[in-house]
PDB file of C-alpha atoms in Angstrom:
ATOM      1  CA  MET A   6     157.793 176.720  81.541  1.00  0.00           C
ATOM      2  CA  PHE A   7     155.640 173.636  81.930  1.00  0.00           C
ATOM      3  CA  GLN A   8     156.735 170.574  79.969  1.00  0.00           C
ATOM      4  CA  CYS A   9     153.388 168.745  80.145  1.00  0.00           C
ATOM      5  CA  CYS A  10     149.831 170.129  79.998  1.00  0.00           C
ATOM      6  CA  ILE A  11     146.821 167.981  80.842  1.00  0.00           C
ATOM      7  CA  PHE A  12     143.558 169.545  79.649  1.00  0.00           C
ATOM      8  CA  ASP A  13     140.005 168.895  80.718  1.00  0.00           C
ATOM      9  CA  LEU A  14     137.792 168.615  77.626  1.00  0.00           C
ATOM     10  CA  ASP A  15     134.252 169.985  78.046  1.00  0.00           C
ATOM     11  CA  GLY A  16     134.248 173.628  79.090  1.00  0.00           C
ATOM     12  CA  THR A  17     138.013 173.896  78.655  1.00  0.00           C
ATOM     13  CA  LEU A  18     138.978 172.901  75.117  1.00  0.00           C
ATOM     14  CA  ILE A  19     135.486 172.655  73.614  1.00  0.00           C
ATOM     15  CA  ASN A  20     132.142 174.357  74.122  1.00  0.00           C
ATOM     16  CA  SER A  21     129.886 171.316  74.141  1.00  0.00           C
ATOM     17  CA  LEU A  22     127.124 172.619  76.384  1.00  0.00           C
ATOM     18  CA  GLU A  23     124.397 172.875  73.737  1.00  0.00           C
ATOM     19  CA  ASP A  24     124.987 169.392  72.344  1.00  0.00           C
ATOM     20  CA  LEU A  25     124.950 167.889  75.842  1.00  0.00           C
ATOM     21  CA  ALA A  26     121.778 169.784  76.728  1.00  0.00           C
ATOM     22  CA  ASP A  27     120.100 168.929  73.429  1.00  0.00           C
ATOM     23  CA  ALA A  28     120.779 165.200  73.845  1.00  0.00           C
ATOM     24  CA  CYS A  29     119.530 165.191  77.428  1.00  0.00           C
ATOM     25  CA  ASN A  30     116.429 167.218  76.646  1.00  0.00           C
ATOM     26  CA  TRP A  31     115.622 164.999  73.657  1.00  0.00           C
ATOM     27  CA  VAL A  32     115.689 161.929  75.905  1.00  0.00           C
ATOM     28  CA  LEU A  33     113.545 163.671  78.503  1.00  0.00           C
ATOM     29  CA  ARG A  34     110.968 164.817  75.945  1.00  0.00           C
ATOM     30  CA  GLU A  35     110.783 161.364  74.345  1.00  0.00           C
ATOM     31  CA  ASN A  36     109.934 159.933  77.751  1.00  0.00           C
ATOM     32  CA  GLY A  37     107.402 162.591  78.758  1.00  0.00           C
ATOM     33  CA  LEU A  38     109.638 164.234  81.344  1.00  0.00           C
ATOM     34  CA  PRO A  39     110.321 167.951  81.927  1.00  0.00           C
ATOM     35  CA  THR A  40     113.342 169.444  80.169  1.00  0.00           C
ATOM     36  CA  HIS A  41     115.850 172.025  81.429  1.00  0.00           C
ATOM     37  CA  PRO A  42     117.260 175.310  80.063  1.00  0.00           C
ATOM     38  CA  VAL A  43     120.674 174.960  78.435  1.00  0.00           C
ATOM     39  CA  ASP A  44     122.311 176.991  81.221  1.00  0.00           C
ATOM     40  CA  ALA A  45     121.130 174.478  83.844  1.00  0.00           C
ATOM     41  CA  TYR A  46     123.455 171.905  82.326  1.00  0.00           C
ATOM     42  CA  ARG A  47     126.485 173.954  83.408  1.00  0.00           C
ATOM     43  CA  ARG A  48     125.910 172.428  86.847  1.00  0.00           C
ATOM     44  CA  PHE A  49     124.823 169.009  85.637  1.00  0.00           C
ATOM     45  CA  VAL A  50     128.028 168.151  83.758  1.00  0.00           C
ATOM     46  CA  GLY A  51     131.555 167.535  85.013  1.00  0.00           C
ATOM     47  CA  ASP A  52     131.154 164.355  87.039  1.00  0.00           C
ATOM     48  CA  GLY A  53     130.577 161.830  84.256  1.00  0.00           C
ATOM     49  CA  ALA A  54     127.608 160.666  82.198  1.00  0.00           C
ATOM     50  CA  TYR A  55     125.922 158.722  84.999  1.00  0.00           C
ATOM     51  CA  LYS A  56     125.782 161.822  87.215  1.00  0.00           C
ATOM     52  CA  LEU A  57     124.559 163.871  84.246  1.00  0.00           C
ATOM     53  CA  ALA A  58     121.692 161.422  83.701  1.00  0.00           C
ATOM     54  CA  GLU A  59     120.877 161.413  87.407  1.00  0.00           C
ATOM     55  CA  ARG A  60     120.809 165.218  87.662  1.00  0.00           C
ATOM     56  CA  MET A  61     118.586 165.700  84.625  1.00  0.00           C
ATOM     57  CA  LEU A  62     115.893 163.413  86.073  1.00  0.00           C
ATOM     58  CA  PRO A  63     113.160 164.504  88.492  1.00  0.00           C
ATOM     59  CA  GLU A  64     114.271 163.886  92.076  1.00  0.00           C
ATOM     60  CA  SER A  65     111.745 161.074  92.513  1.00  0.00           C
ATOM     61  CA  MET A  66     113.437 159.113  89.675  1.00  0.00           C
ATOM     62  CA  ARG A  67     117.082 159.382  90.742  1.00  0.00           C
ATOM     63  CA  ASP A  68     117.533 155.788  91.855  1.00  0.00           C
ATOM     64  CA  GLN A  69     120.499 153.856  90.500  1.00  0.00           C
ATOM     65  CA  GLN A  70     118.565 151.628  88.089  1.00  0.00           C
ATOM     66  CA  THR A  71     116.602 154.491  86.515  1.00  0.00           C
ATOM     67  CA  ALA A  72     119.673 156.712  86.186  1.00  0.00           C
ATOM     68  CA  ALA A  73     121.579 153.877  84.512  1.00  0.00           C
ATOM     69  CA  ARG A  74     118.738 153.369  82.022  1.00  0.00           C
ATOM     70  CA  TYR A  75     118.623 157.061  81.147  1.00  0.00           C
ATOM     71  CA  LYS A  76     122.399 157.205  80.838  1.00  0.00           C
ATOM     72  CA  ALA A  77     122.155 154.483  78.196  1.00  0.00           C
ATOM     73  CA  LEU A  78     119.463 156.460  76.358  1.00  0.00           C
ATOM     74  CA  PHE A  79     121.617 159.587  76.545  1.00  0.00           C
ATOM     75  CA  ASP A  80     124.663 157.723  75.222  1.00  0.00           C
ATOM     76  CA  GLN A  81     122.652 156.445  72.280  1.00  0.00           C
ATOM     77  CA  ARG A  82     121.326 159.885  71.345  1.00  0.00           C
ATOM     78  CA  TYR A  83     124.581 161.753  71.990  1.00  0.00           C
ATOM     79  CA  ASN A  84     126.557 159.285  69.890  1.00  0.00           C
ATOM     80  CA  GLY A  85     125.007 160.737  66.748  1.00  0.00           C
ATOM     81  CA  HIS A  86     125.029 164.391  67.795  1.00  0.00           C
ATOM     82  CA  TYR A  87     128.203 165.119  69.769  1.00  0.00           C
ATOM     83  CA  LEU A  88     129.562 167.532  67.160  1.00  0.00           C
ATOM     84  CA  ASP A  89     126.375 169.211  65.937  1.00  0.00           C
ATOM     85  CA  LYS A  90     127.224 172.512  67.677  1.00  0.00           C
ATOM     86  CA  THR A  91     130.365 171.628  69.641  1.00  0.00           C
ATOM     87  CA  ARG A  92     133.473 173.554  68.649  1.00  0.00           C
ATOM     88  CA  PRO A  93     136.859 174.397  70.188  1.00  0.00           C
ATOM     89  CA  TYR A  94     136.830 177.664  72.122  1.00  0.00           C
ATOM     90  CA  PRO A  95     138.410 180.717  70.430  1.00  0.00           C
ATOM     91  CA  GLY A  96     142.184 180.497  70.275  1.00  0.00           C
ATOM     92  CA  ILE A  97     142.399 176.879  71.435  1.00  0.00           C
ATOM     93  CA  LEU A  98     143.638 175.407  68.154  1.00  0.00           C
ATOM     94  CA  GLU A  99     146.333 178.064  67.930  1.00  0.00           C
ATOM     95  CA  LEU A 100     147.270 177.515  71.600  1.00  0.00           C
ATOM     96  CA  LEU A 101     147.721 173.782  71.100  1.00  0.00           C
ATOM     97  CA  ALA A 102     149.751 174.298  67.934  1.00  0.00           C
ATOM     98  CA  HIS A 103     152.049 176.813  69.653  1.00  0.00           C
ATOM     99  CA  LEU A 104     152.576 174.592  72.687  1.00  0.00           C
ATOM    100  CA  LYS A 105     153.306 171.549  70.586  1.00  0.00           C
ATOM    101  CA  LYS A 106     155.815 173.532  68.526  1.00  0.00           C
ATOM    102  CA  LYS A 107     157.549 174.472  71.793  1.00  0.00           C
ATOM    103  CA  GLY A 108     157.849 170.801  72.697  1.00  0.00           C
ATOM    104  CA  VAL A 109     155.194 170.739  75.415  1.00  0.00           C
ATOM    105  CA  GLN A 110     153.531 167.327  75.811  1.00  0.00           C
ATOM    106  CA  LEU A 111     149.734 167.661  75.562  1.00  0.00           C
ATOM    107  CA  ALA A 112     147.109 165.353  77.042  1.00  0.00           C
ATOM    108  CA  VAL A 113     143.364 165.236  77.692  1.00  0.00           C
ATOM    109  CA  LEU A 114     141.728 163.922  80.873  1.00  0.00           C
ATOM    110  CA  SER A 115     137.934 163.960  81.034  1.00  0.00           C
ATOM    111  CA  ASN A 116     135.133 162.422  83.102  1.00  0.00           C
ATOM    112  CA  LYS A 117     133.164 162.039  79.867  1.00  0.00           C
ATOM    113  CA  PRO A 118     132.900 158.392  78.703  1.00  0.00           C
ATOM    114  CA  ASN A 119     136.089 157.371  76.925  1.00  0.00           C
ATOM    115  CA  GLN A 120     134.329 156.473  73.662  1.00  0.00           C
ATOM    116  CA  PHE A 121     133.138 160.066  73.241  1.00  0.00           C
ATOM    117  CA  VAL A 122     136.410 161.627  74.367  1.00  0.00           C
ATOM    118  CA  GLN A 123     138.367 159.642  71.794  1.00  0.00           C
ATOM    119  CA  LYS A 124     135.929 160.488  68.983  1.00  0.00           C
ATOM    120  CA  ILE A 125     135.650 164.185  69.793  1.00  0.00           C
ATOM    121  CA  CYS A 126     139.401 164.691  70.165  1.00  0.00           C
ATOM    122  CA  ALA A 127     140.058 162.934  66.850  1.00  0.00           C
ATOM    123  CA  GLU A 128     137.318 164.752  64.946  1.00  0.00           C
ATOM    124  CA  ALA A 129     137.553 168.232  66.498  1.00  0.00           C
ATOM    125  CA  PHE A 130     141.348 168.442  66.675  1.00  0.00           C
ATOM    126  CA  GLY A 131     142.656 165.856  64.225  1.00  0.00           C
ATOM    127  CA  GLU A 132     145.630 163.625  64.830  1.00  0.00           C
ATOM    128  CA  GLY A 133     148.931 164.705  66.308  1.00  0.00           C
ATOM    129  CA  PHE A 134     148.055 167.222  69.022  1.00  0.00           C
ATOM    130  CA  PHE A 135     147.666 164.935  72.009  1.00  0.00           C
ATOM    131  CA  ALA A 136     150.196 162.417  73.277  1.00  0.00           C
ATOM    132  CA  ALA A 137     147.565 160.869  75.576  1.00  0.00           C
ATOM    133  CA  VAL A 138     143.754 160.992  75.623  1.00  0.00           C
ATOM    134  CA  TRP A 139     141.906 159.612  78.639  1.00  0.00           C
ATOM    135  CA  GLY A 140     138.149 159.543  79.149  1.00  0.00           C
ATOM    136  CA  GLN A 141     136.192 157.766  81.865  1.00  0.00           C
ATOM    137  CA  ARG A 142     136.781 154.019  81.666  1.00  0.00           C
ATOM    138  CA  ASP A 143     134.890 151.216  83.407  1.00  0.00           C
ATOM    139  CA  GLY A 144     136.338 150.502  86.814  1.00  0.00           C
ATOM    140  CA  ALA A 145     138.607 153.551  86.803  1.00  0.00           C
ATOM    141  CA  ALA A 146     138.284 156.288  89.406  1.00  0.00           C
ATOM    142  CA  LYS A 147     137.136 159.572  87.874  1.00  0.00           C
ATOM    143  CA  LYS A 148     138.274 163.076  88.727  1.00  0.00           C
ATOM    144  CA  PRO A 149     138.888 164.415  91.377  1.00  0.00           C
ATOM    145  CA  ALA A 150     140.716 161.162  92.083  1.00  0.00           C
ATOM    146  CA  PRO A 151     144.357 161.544  90.948  1.00  0.00           C
ATOM    147  CA  ASP A 152     144.444 158.202  89.113  1.00  0.00           C
ATOM    148  CA  GLY A 153     144.020 159.602  85.597  1.00  0.00           C
ATOM    149  CA  VAL A 154     146.679 162.268  86.058  1.00  0.00           C
ATOM    150  CA  LEU A 155     149.136 159.758  87.508  1.00  0.00           C
ATOM    151  CA  ALA A 156     148.480 157.331  84.649  1.00  0.00           C
ATOM    152  CA  ILE A 157     149.145 160.065  82.080  1.00  0.00           C
ATOM    153  CA  LEU A 158     152.330 161.139  83.853  1.00  0.00           C
ATOM    154  CA  ASN A 159     153.500 157.546  83.796  1.00  0.00           C
ATOM    155  CA  GLU A 160     152.574 157.086  80.133  1.00  0.00           C
ATOM    156  CA  LEU A 161     154.362 160.279  79.051  1.00  0.00           C
ATOM    157  CA  LYS A 162     157.266 159.934  81.516  1.00  0.00           C
ATOM    158  CA  ALA A 163     156.439 163.462  82.696  1.00  0.00           C
ATOM    159  CA  ALA A 164     157.500 164.968  86.017  1.00  0.00           C
ATOM    160  CA  PRO A 165     154.709 166.209  88.335  1.00  0.00           C
ATOM    161  CA  GLU A 166     156.607 169.413  89.109  1.00  0.00           C
ATOM    162  CA  GLU A 167     156.716 170.236  85.380  1.00  0.00           C
ATOM    163  CA  THR A 168     153.039 169.444  84.750  1.00  0.00           C
ATOM    164  CA  LEU A 169     149.991 171.716  84.631  1.00  0.00           C
ATOM    165  CA  LEU A 170     146.378 170.553  84.813  1.00  0.00           C
ATOM    166  CA  ILE A 171     143.960 172.932  83.084  1.00  0.00           C
ATOM    167  CA  GLY A 172     140.203 172.905  83.633  1.00  0.00           C
ATOM    168  CA  ASP A 173     137.049 174.926  84.162  1.00  0.00           C
ATOM    169  CA  SER A 174     135.683 173.552  87.455  1.00  0.00           C
ATOM    170  CA  ASN A 175     136.517 172.906  91.084  1.00  0.00           C
ATOM    171  CA  VAL A 176     136.703 169.211  90.207  1.00  0.00           C
ATOM    172  CA  ASP A 177     139.701 169.911  87.965  1.00  0.00           C
ATOM    173  CA  ILE A 178     141.456 172.070  90.556  1.00  0.00           C
ATOM    174  CA  GLN A 179     140.943 169.438  93.253  1.00  0.00           C
ATOM    175  CA  THR A 180     142.237 166.776  90.887  1.00  0.00           C
ATOM    176  CA  ALA A 181     145.447 168.733  90.423  1.00  0.00           C
ATOM    177  CA  LYS A 182     145.863 169.110  94.185  1.00  0.00           C
ATOM    178  CA  ASN A 183     145.256 165.398  94.717  1.00  0.00           C
ATOM    179  CA  ALA A 184     147.832 164.508  92.058  1.00  0.00           C
ATOM    180  CA  GLY A 185     150.455 166.977  93.252  1.00  0.00           C
ATOM    181  CA  VAL A 186     150.570 169.068  90.070  1.00  0.00           C
ATOM    182  CA  ALA A 187     149.956 172.764  89.390  1.00  0.00           C
ATOM    183  CA  SER A 188     146.516 173.936  88.287  1.00  0.00           C
ATOM    184  CA  ALA A 189     145.151 176.559  85.918  1.00  0.00           C
ATOM    185  CA  GLY A 190     141.497 177.462  85.598  1.00  0.00           C
ATOM    186  CA  VAL A 191     139.818 178.867  82.498  1.00  0.00           C
ATOM    187  CA  SER A 192     137.113 181.448  83.154  1.00  0.00           C
ATOM    188  CA  TRP A 193     135.485 180.911  79.752  1.00  0.00           C
ATOM    189  CA  GLY A 194     134.178 177.460  80.716  1.00  0.00           C
ATOM    190  CA  PHE A 195     130.984 176.163  82.279  1.00  0.00           C
ATOM    191  CA  ARG A 196     131.585 177.212  85.891  1.00  0.00           C
ATOM    192  CA  GLY A 197     133.288 180.626  85.832  1.00  0.00           C
ATOM    193  CA  ARG A 198     136.056 182.461  87.648  1.00  0.00           C
ATOM    194  CA  GLN A 199     134.562 182.524  91.161  1.00  0.00           C
ATOM    195  CA  GLU A 200     134.372 178.734  91.493  1.00  0.00           C
ATOM    196  CA  LEU A 201     137.955 178.390  90.263  1.00  0.00           C
ATOM    197  CA  ALA A 202     139.231 181.033  92.678  1.00  0.00           C
ATOM    198  CA  GLU A 203     137.402 179.472  95.614  1.00  0.00           C
ATOM    199  CA  ALA A 204     138.854 176.084  94.676  1.00  0.00           C
ATOM    200  CA  GLY A 205     142.373 177.527  94.902  1.00  0.00           C
ATOM    201  CA  ALA A 206     143.523 177.473  91.290  1.00  0.00           C
ATOM    202  CA  ASP A 207     147.174 178.491  90.939  1.00  0.00           C
ATOM    203  CA  PHE A 208     146.270 180.642  87.924  1.00  0.00           C
ATOM    204  CA  ILE A 209     143.073 181.672  86.128  1.00  0.00           C
ATOM    205  CA  ALA A 210     143.116 182.562  82.436  1.00  0.00           C
ATOM    206  CA  ASP A 211     140.472 184.695  80.742  1.00  0.00           C
ATOM    207  CA  ASP A 212     141.562 183.781  77.219  1.00  0.00           C
ATOM    208  CA  ALA A 213     143.865 181.367  75.393  1.00  0.00           C
ATOM    209  CA  GLY A 214     146.610 183.974  75.079  1.00  0.00           C
ATOM    210  CA  GLN A 215     146.840 184.432  78.839  1.00  0.00           C
ATOM    211  CA  LEU A 216     146.972 180.671  79.319  1.00  0.00           C
ATOM    212  CA  GLU A 217     149.749 180.308  76.752  1.00  0.00           C
ATOM    213  CA  ALA A 218     151.811 183.036  78.408  1.00  0.00           C
ATOM    214  CA  TYR A 219     151.467 181.332  81.789  1.00  0.00           C
ATOM    215  CA  ILE A 220     152.413 177.901  80.439  1.00  0.00           C
ATOM    216  CA  LEU A 221     155.496 179.204  78.637  1.00  0.00           C
ATOM    217  CA  SER A 222     156.650 181.597  81.375  1.00  0.00           C
TER     218      SER A 222
END
């Protein structure tokens, strides 16, 4: 049984794809640029808001200054629409409640800007589930760097050998490897089972029940 679970947010705990795509496409339309299908954003997200802004732009506009300007426009739009369609995946609320009742420490580690991570976790899950919530902070190395995991372990006084990192992408699996903790992939997320298997996930869950059984085994 794992004593500490660190969850990715987007694509793992919440299905936020439509809200992310809608905010990006709104910015693009407002500036006379081509938009993308919602499914395209499965590959755009996962590496932070700056990379998301860069990937949504035409290749000829992907310089640092332009990407930074469009990230700011995205942040402004998304700030008012981050929970329009975003909801926890089926079974996630029950999973978190069961794990917490068993005494498992729960945390969130995301490459999404910290301001949004804090708001979404508070509003979508309420208070009391998570002992630590970490989004991307200025000057901090983002996943797959191990820094966030190590900071959470230190904050919660958790042992690496008793900790599981759960996510939906190869970035999450590599983060776990870099931090020296076990990894579990969720096939219901943005990237799918094949990417998780190729990344070397220790376990892949197809639903919240399977994940719970693995954590408590």
